[in-house]
XYZ file of C-alpha atoms in Angstrom:
488
model
C 28.239 109.110 91.089
C 27.518 111.128 94.236
C 24.284 113.161 93.760
C 25.765 116.157 95.664
C 28.480 116.551 93.063
C 27.514 118.420 89.909
C 28.365 116.853 86.568
C 29.859 118.523 83.547
C 28.176 118.362 80.097
C 30.839 115.928 78.908
C 30.178 113.676 81.926
C 26.432 113.817 81.246
C 27.031 112.710 77.649
C 29.258 109.856 78.850
C 26.609 108.645 81.294
C 23.957 108.744 78.572
C 26.168 106.750 76.223
C 26.828 104.150 78.939
C 23.115 103.897 79.709
C 22.095 103.360 76.104
C 24.986 101.004 75.395
C 24.311 98.838 78.420
C 20.561 99.073 78.027
C 20.805 98.179 74.336
C 23.024 95.208 75.143
C 20.607 94.002 77.788
C 17.594 94.379 75.520
C 19.451 92.655 72.678
C 20.342 89.787 74.981
C 16.730 89.452 76.075
C 15.551 89.531 72.469
C 18.104 86.912 71.415
C 17.162 84.718 74.358
C 13.506 85.034 73.380
C 14.295 84.095 69.803
C 16.267 81.053 70.906
C 13.484 80.017 73.259
C 10.962 80.470 70.462
C 13.038 78.303 68.145
C 13.205 75.614 70.792
C 9.433 75.742 71.267
C 8.916 75.558 67.524
C 10.866 72.314 67.410
C 9.357 70.971 70.626
C 12.968 70.921 71.778
C 15.019 70.876 74.929
C 18.766 70.628 75.414
C 20.487 67.277 75.704
C 23.614 66.833 77.784
C 25.682 67.355 74.624
C 24.064 70.723 74.039
C 22.178 69.612 70.946
C 18.448 70.339 70.519
C 16.315 67.237 70.859
C 12.605 66.543 70.762
C 10.777 66.955 74.030
C 9.935 63.653 75.721
C 12.089 61.753 73.261
C 10.059 61.602 70.028
C 6.842 62.861 68.492
C 5.980 59.350 67.270
C 7.019 55.741 67.841
C 10.520 55.462 66.432
C 10.878 52.734 63.810
C 14.302 53.744 62.501
C 17.245 54.898 64.575
C 19.317 55.962 61.594
C 19.239 56.603 57.842
C 21.730 55.605 55.157
C 20.879 57.466 51.953
C 22.612 56.124 48.836
C 22.107 59.123 46.575
C 22.702 58.438 42.878
C 23.543 61.872 41.523
C 22.586 62.564 37.928
C 19.322 60.588 37.866
C 19.429 56.856 37.021
C 17.166 55.652 34.224
C 14.223 53.995 35.915
C 13.092 52.573 32.566
C 16.287 50.514 32.319
C 16.506 49.495 35.980
C 13.279 49.320 38.005
C 10.247 50.222 35.844
C 9.925 47.806 32.911
C 7.887 49.037 29.925
C 7.751 46.439 27.089
C 5.532 48.754 25.016
C 8.555 50.993 24.442
C 10.387 48.100 22.797
C 7.356 47.358 20.639
C 7.180 50.999 19.516
C 10.912 51.586 19.257
C 11.623 54.623 17.077
C 8.035 55.847 16.842
C 6.966 59.276 18.081
C 5.977 60.022 21.664
C 2.210 60.617 21.386
C 1.070 64.153 22.178
C -1.715 62.649 24.280
C 0.915 61.077 26.553
C 3.183 64.104 26.753
C 0.270 66.365 27.597
C 2.150 69.558 26.807
C 4.789 68.939 29.460
C 7.731 71.328 29.301
C 11.014 69.769 28.221
C 14.575 70.786 28.957
C 16.503 72.939 26.536
C 18.476 69.850 25.587
C 15.584 68.080 23.870
C 12.848 70.721 23.752
C 13.882 71.849 20.277
C 14.026 68.371 18.773
C 11.803 67.907 15.740
C 11.335 64.274 16.716
C 10.957 62.507 20.074
C 11.469 58.826 19.205
C 10.520 56.270 21.838
C 13.299 53.939 22.929
C 12.892 50.724 24.899
C 15.376 49.165 27.264
C 17.941 46.846 25.678
C 18.237 44.894 28.923
C 16.071 42.054 30.131
C 13.848 42.341 33.193
C 12.920 39.376 35.391
C 10.755 38.825 38.426
C 12.614 38.054 41.643
C 11.846 36.731 45.103
C 8.477 35.897 46.559
C 7.447 39.479 45.864
C 7.960 39.090 42.132
C 9.708 42.458 41.857
C 10.752 43.218 38.272
C 14.424 44.212 38.236
C 16.801 44.725 35.325
C 19.614 42.320 34.577
C 21.960 45.274 35.197
C 21.287 44.854 38.931
C 21.734 41.129 39.610
C 22.902 41.630 43.194
C 19.974 43.863 44.066
C 17.691 41.160 42.698
C 18.911 38.797 45.443
C 17.477 41.098 48.138
C 14.217 41.834 46.297
C 12.136 40.599 49.224
C 13.805 43.146 51.513
C 12.959 46.079 49.256
C 10.100 48.502 48.878
C 10.348 49.795 45.314
C 8.522 53.082 44.763
C 7.848 53.669 41.060
C 5.664 56.761 41.364
C 8.069 59.432 42.592
C 7.651 62.858 40.985
C 9.078 66.354 41.359
C 8.749 69.869 39.940
C 12.480 70.186 39.282
C 13.620 69.581 35.704
C 17.346 70.352 36.023
C 20.018 68.921 38.300
C 20.837 71.875 40.528
C 17.263 72.551 41.642
C 16.449 68.822 41.581
C 19.204 67.719 43.954
C 18.673 70.771 46.168
C 14.936 70.007 46.354
C 15.482 66.411 47.386
C 18.167 67.268 49.916
C 16.615 70.391 51.482
C 12.910 70.499 50.600
C 13.331 73.594 48.433
C 14.675 74.183 44.934
C 16.255 77.421 46.156
C 19.613 77.301 47.957
C 19.850 78.278 51.605
C 17.570 75.810 53.376
C 18.865 73.233 55.878
C 19.580 69.788 54.468
C 17.625 66.724 55.509
C 20.484 65.425 57.669
C 20.785 68.803 59.395
C 17.059 68.736 60.236
C 17.456 65.233 61.691
C 20.452 66.300 63.774
C 18.573 69.390 64.960
C 15.557 67.301 65.919
C 17.168 64.257 67.503
C 20.609 65.385 68.658
C 23.707 63.253 69.034
C 23.619 59.589 69.962
C 27.414 59.298 70.147
C 29.069 62.411 71.557
C 32.398 61.421 69.963
C 31.079 61.412 66.397
C 29.000 63.830 64.335
C 25.364 62.875 63.859
C 25.444 63.685 60.142
C 28.211 62.339 57.891
C 28.641 62.729 54.120
C 30.810 60.726 51.711
C 31.312 61.321 47.976
C 32.706 58.578 45.740
C 36.201 59.577 44.654
C 37.338 60.148 41.070
C 33.822 60.538 39.698
C 32.654 63.293 37.395
C 29.243 64.626 36.528
C 26.965 67.247 37.945
C 28.813 69.165 40.694
C 28.060 68.418 44.322
C 28.407 71.457 46.573
C 28.593 71.647 50.352
C 25.251 73.451 50.712
C 23.589 70.126 49.833
C 24.596 68.902 53.295
C 24.709 72.326 54.920
C 22.782 73.638 57.908
C 21.166 76.611 56.142
C 19.649 78.879 58.770
C 19.970 76.227 61.513
C 22.964 76.540 63.860
C 26.129 75.514 62.015
C 26.818 72.533 64.283
C 24.042 70.653 62.480
C 25.730 70.671 59.069
C 27.093 67.428 57.649
C 30.731 66.494 58.195
C 32.335 65.242 55.011
C 34.588 62.195 55.262
C 37.243 61.825 52.564
C 39.429 58.924 51.541
C 43.098 58.963 52.526
C 44.991 59.522 55.734
C 42.913 62.575 56.776
C 39.215 61.613 56.523
C 38.189 64.931 58.107
C 40.083 68.045 57.055
C 41.993 70.000 59.721
C 41.219 67.417 62.387
C 44.739 66.134 63.007
C 47.231 68.073 65.104
C 49.813 70.178 63.259
C 53.458 69.113 63.460
C 54.858 69.763 66.923
C 51.459 69.723 68.640
C 50.621 66.676 70.758
C 47.299 65.640 72.287
C 48.033 67.355 75.604
C 48.851 70.644 73.904
C 45.716 70.379 71.779
C 43.647 69.852 74.931
C 45.190 72.964 76.471
C 44.333 74.967 73.343
C 40.729 73.751 73.335
C 40.363 74.511 77.047
C 41.767 78.023 76.620
C 39.502 78.703 73.655
C 36.488 77.512 75.609
C 37.375 79.844 78.482
C 37.637 82.768 76.056
C 34.322 81.851 74.470
C 32.673 81.603 77.886
C 33.867 85.118 78.639
C 32.324 86.254 75.375
C 29.090 84.453 76.239
C 29.021 86.319 79.535
C 28.939 89.563 77.593
C 26.382 88.620 74.935
C 24.134 85.697 74.076
C 25.551 84.579 70.734
C 24.582 81.149 69.345
C 27.611 81.259 67.050
C 29.897 81.311 70.068
C 28.075 78.331 71.532
C 28.447 76.528 68.212
C 32.190 77.189 68.174
C 32.592 75.746 71.668
C 30.685 72.589 70.672
C 32.633 72.207 67.413
C 36.045 72.553 69.065
C 35.088 69.978 71.681
C 33.687 67.562 69.091
C 36.786 67.946 66.917
C 38.994 67.088 69.878
C 36.985 63.948 70.674
C 36.896 62.970 66.998
C 40.686 62.750 66.945
C 40.312 59.417 68.701
C 36.960 58.237 67.323
C 37.485 58.930 63.598
C 40.599 56.756 63.096
C 38.808 53.855 64.775
C 35.673 54.256 62.669
C 37.438 54.703 59.332
C 40.057 51.960 59.722
C 38.676 49.005 57.749
C 41.667 46.756 58.497
C 39.723 44.916 61.190
C 36.972 43.898 58.772
C 37.063 40.154 57.979
C 37.799 39.033 54.434
C 34.289 37.739 53.858
C 32.920 41.272 54.309
C 35.131 42.621 51.530
C 34.079 39.705 49.340
C 30.450 40.508 50.081
C 30.794 44.171 49.082
C 32.905 43.459 46.013
C 36.462 43.974 44.731
C 36.321 47.788 45.038
C 35.648 47.608 48.759
C 39.338 47.513 49.692
C 39.955 50.750 47.800
C 39.173 53.692 50.125
C 36.835 56.276 48.652
C 35.040 53.947 46.265
C 31.294 53.488 46.600
C 31.811 49.973 47.963
C 34.310 51.094 50.603
C 32.009 53.955 51.561
C 29.145 51.475 52.031
C 31.232 49.490 54.525
C 32.171 52.701 56.300
C 28.494 53.699 56.374
C 27.664 50.485 58.193
C 30.508 51.075 60.672
C 29.272 54.606 61.359
C 25.724 53.317 61.795
C 27.027 50.849 64.384
C 28.638 53.749 66.236
C 25.528 55.898 66.502
C 25.722 58.237 63.508
C 22.096 59.090 62.719
C 22.218 60.283 59.111
C 24.771 58.963 56.619
C 24.666 60.297 53.071
C 26.607 58.691 50.226
C 26.806 60.503 46.902
C 27.715 58.653 43.703
C 27.981 60.752 40.537
C 27.832 59.743 36.877
C 24.189 58.813 36.164
C 23.476 61.719 33.786
C 23.191 59.774 30.525
C 22.056 62.220 27.852
C 24.019 60.081 25.426
C 25.998 56.869 25.434
C 23.589 55.224 27.848
C 24.191 51.635 26.612
C 27.817 51.893 27.746
C 27.508 54.313 30.640
C 24.651 52.723 32.562
C 26.244 49.250 32.924
C 29.409 50.899 34.222
C 27.460 52.787 36.905
C 25.633 49.641 37.944
C 28.862 47.650 38.188
C 30.199 50.280 40.597
C 27.146 50.317 42.855
C 24.929 47.237 42.525
C 26.901 44.708 44.566
C 27.752 47.109 47.372
C 24.184 48.419 47.651
C 22.784 44.904 47.972
C 25.600 43.898 50.327
C 24.785 46.803 52.638
C 21.202 45.562 52.960
C 22.407 41.985 53.554
C 25.102 43.056 56.010
C 22.736 45.153 58.096
C 20.202 42.335 58.106
C 22.783 39.776 59.223
C 23.786 42.028 62.099
C 20.182 42.634 63.171
C 20.440 46.316 62.220
C 18.208 46.490 59.140
C 15.062 46.563 61.251
C 16.021 49.985 62.651
C 18.172 51.317 59.788
C 16.375 52.940 56.859
C 18.334 52.509 53.611
C 17.270 54.604 50.594
C 18.568 54.458 46.997
C 17.691 56.857 44.177
C 18.386 60.066 42.271
C 16.831 63.508 41.886
C 14.415 62.683 39.037
C 13.996 60.171 36.214
C 14.866 59.822 32.536
C 12.682 60.199 29.446
C 11.125 57.367 27.458
C 12.272 59.045 24.238
C 15.770 59.484 22.895
C 17.624 62.725 23.331
C 19.171 63.539 19.995
C 19.198 61.087 17.122
C 18.344 57.473 17.866
C 21.124 55.318 16.454
C 21.589 51.549 16.344
C 23.133 50.491 19.655
C 23.356 54.008 21.028
C 20.943 56.464 22.611
C 20.506 58.810 25.535
C 17.652 59.902 27.770
C 16.855 63.432 28.937
C 15.654 64.567 32.385
C 12.144 63.504 33.349
C 10.518 64.852 36.532
C 7.057 63.316 36.059
C 7.984 59.860 37.300
C 11.004 58.006 38.624
C 11.868 55.133 40.947
C 13.597 54.759 44.288
C 13.884 51.849 46.662
C 13.881 51.667 50.433
C 14.764 48.880 52.829
C 14.519 48.394 56.590
C 13.642 51.025 59.159
C 10.037 49.852 59.546
C 9.252 50.009 55.810
C 7.268 47.138 54.295
C 9.530 44.620 52.624
C 8.873 42.821 49.371
C 6.481 45.321 47.832
C 6.255 47.612 44.816
C 4.362 50.828 45.418
C 2.847 53.157 42.844
C 2.694 52.791 39.104
C 3.218 54.575 35.804
C 1.477 54.361 32.442
C 2.505 51.855 29.773
C 4.772 54.487 28.208
C 6.575 55.117 31.504
C 5.792 58.812 31.214
C 3.136 59.665 33.819
C 2.236 58.427 37.286
C -1.064 56.548 37.277
C -1.187 55.096 40.788
C -0.221 56.375 44.240
C 1.871 59.442 43.328
C 4.717 60.171 45.752
C 6.085 63.706 45.876
C 9.539 64.665 47.157
C 7.913 66.138 50.285
C 6.011 62.874 50.873
C 9.286 60.934 50.890
C 10.837 63.436 53.293
C 7.799 63.317 55.591
C 7.980 59.518 55.646
C 11.696 59.474 56.449
C 11.137 61.792 59.415
C 8.091 59.755 60.500
C 10.155 56.568 60.683
C 12.697 58.403 62.832
C 9.944 59.338 65.269
C 9.521 62.915 64.019
C 6.280 64.584 62.984
C 7.355 66.603 59.951
C 4.746 69.273 60.713
C 6.085 69.847 64.228
C 9.824 69.933 63.566
C 10.134 73.645 62.826
C 12.576 76.504 63.183
C 11.667 80.185 63.293
C 13.583 82.209 60.740
C 12.867 85.615 59.219
C 9.560 85.868 61.024
C 7.995 82.502 60.275
C 8.323 78.842 61.151
C 10.139 76.749 58.546
C 10.197 72.991 58.192
C 11.810 70.466 55.853
C 8.559 69.812 53.991
C 7.560 73.496 53.824
C 3.715 73.427 53.869
C 3.420 70.107 52.050
C 4.061 66.405 52.555
C 1.974 63.353 53.429
C 3.359 60.330 55.243
C 3.193 57.182 53.078
C 1.371 55.005 55.570
C 0.804 52.334 52.911
C 4.518 51.492 52.819
C 4.995 51.382 56.605
C 5.099 47.920 58.133
């Protein structure tokens, strides 16, 4: 406004409002830019061509694994009946769990009020397999054939005693909801390898019941939303809302995406908003996925011997076996973190019938995945992990009956196995006491497993951080030690 012209009080007020509005917007933009820059520094990150944060100079550490396939067995498989043989339990069948062994450990509300805690041994035989001599239950005959490719960890432990906190802890590094999932951290740290597919994919076996699986388990938490897992479903629409509506062809969809991007760019010109940037990236990825997803999820080009290898369920989309084949196909196409969830392992009762059924659904396909990756030369840089959120008790929940029993939750020790991805093959790591109740050798905490997974991917778990609510967060919080003893 010309200085020679006087202004009215109303004009003065308008100018003040404009000044503070524009000044506040500018300061807010600078603050947001500083926050984003700080987050990038915290993760040692720069921007890749796809717009995804990635570690500076490639990786913190030598990368041994390019991708992870996590076969998560939701509900907690009984390690005492599968991977951690304890003949003493059979010898002392029906006798009381000694107080000296329990050590005052808190129990769940499901067995904490029992007047008796009778020990129960496994009704299934264990045998040693391969050159490694790994002891594996007869319930997992297919896994036994790849014993020399496995690293069985028998000394896992956790603080969580119930499913919700237990699964959340394993998946996100915290028992409290709201943290980014492991796959989201990997995507945030390493970025996309294939710009036409998401870096983090989740599949849940269809028609299974058990403890609920909620989307926050593969969510992005406080990380940008583009890092959350994309769930693939069985059926004609593997990804919801991806296909074009009736009457919309590919050209029209491209026009819509282009127009939306132009609108978002206008918005970005007004304010620095990471949510707007995320929307642009998600619309673009969804458009590219319209071509890449049908190719990846169409198993019709798989030869018959592959289906035979994975078992009779493998031709039924949405089964664990079919999902294992799809996991391998996604790994071939550059998906970095593939998470399979299989429910139904929560055997508080009826374990003699329920556990064999679970094993029949998963054993052949799990072993076949290891074999298949190895045959294709991919196992060396693909880390495969199998296990649940905690273990099961050595005593019976409820009344021990002939031919029937159940096991309660047990956080003090449980077993997982890993294969490939630079992990030593043909070894058993850690140990538990003769009652299968406490870890006695090489304890492995949830955060140790997470730190080791990131380490194999070339990430230092202490340096992959994100600033949120005034402090730097990481997957392993302030804990975690890399298990160098199991690294080849």
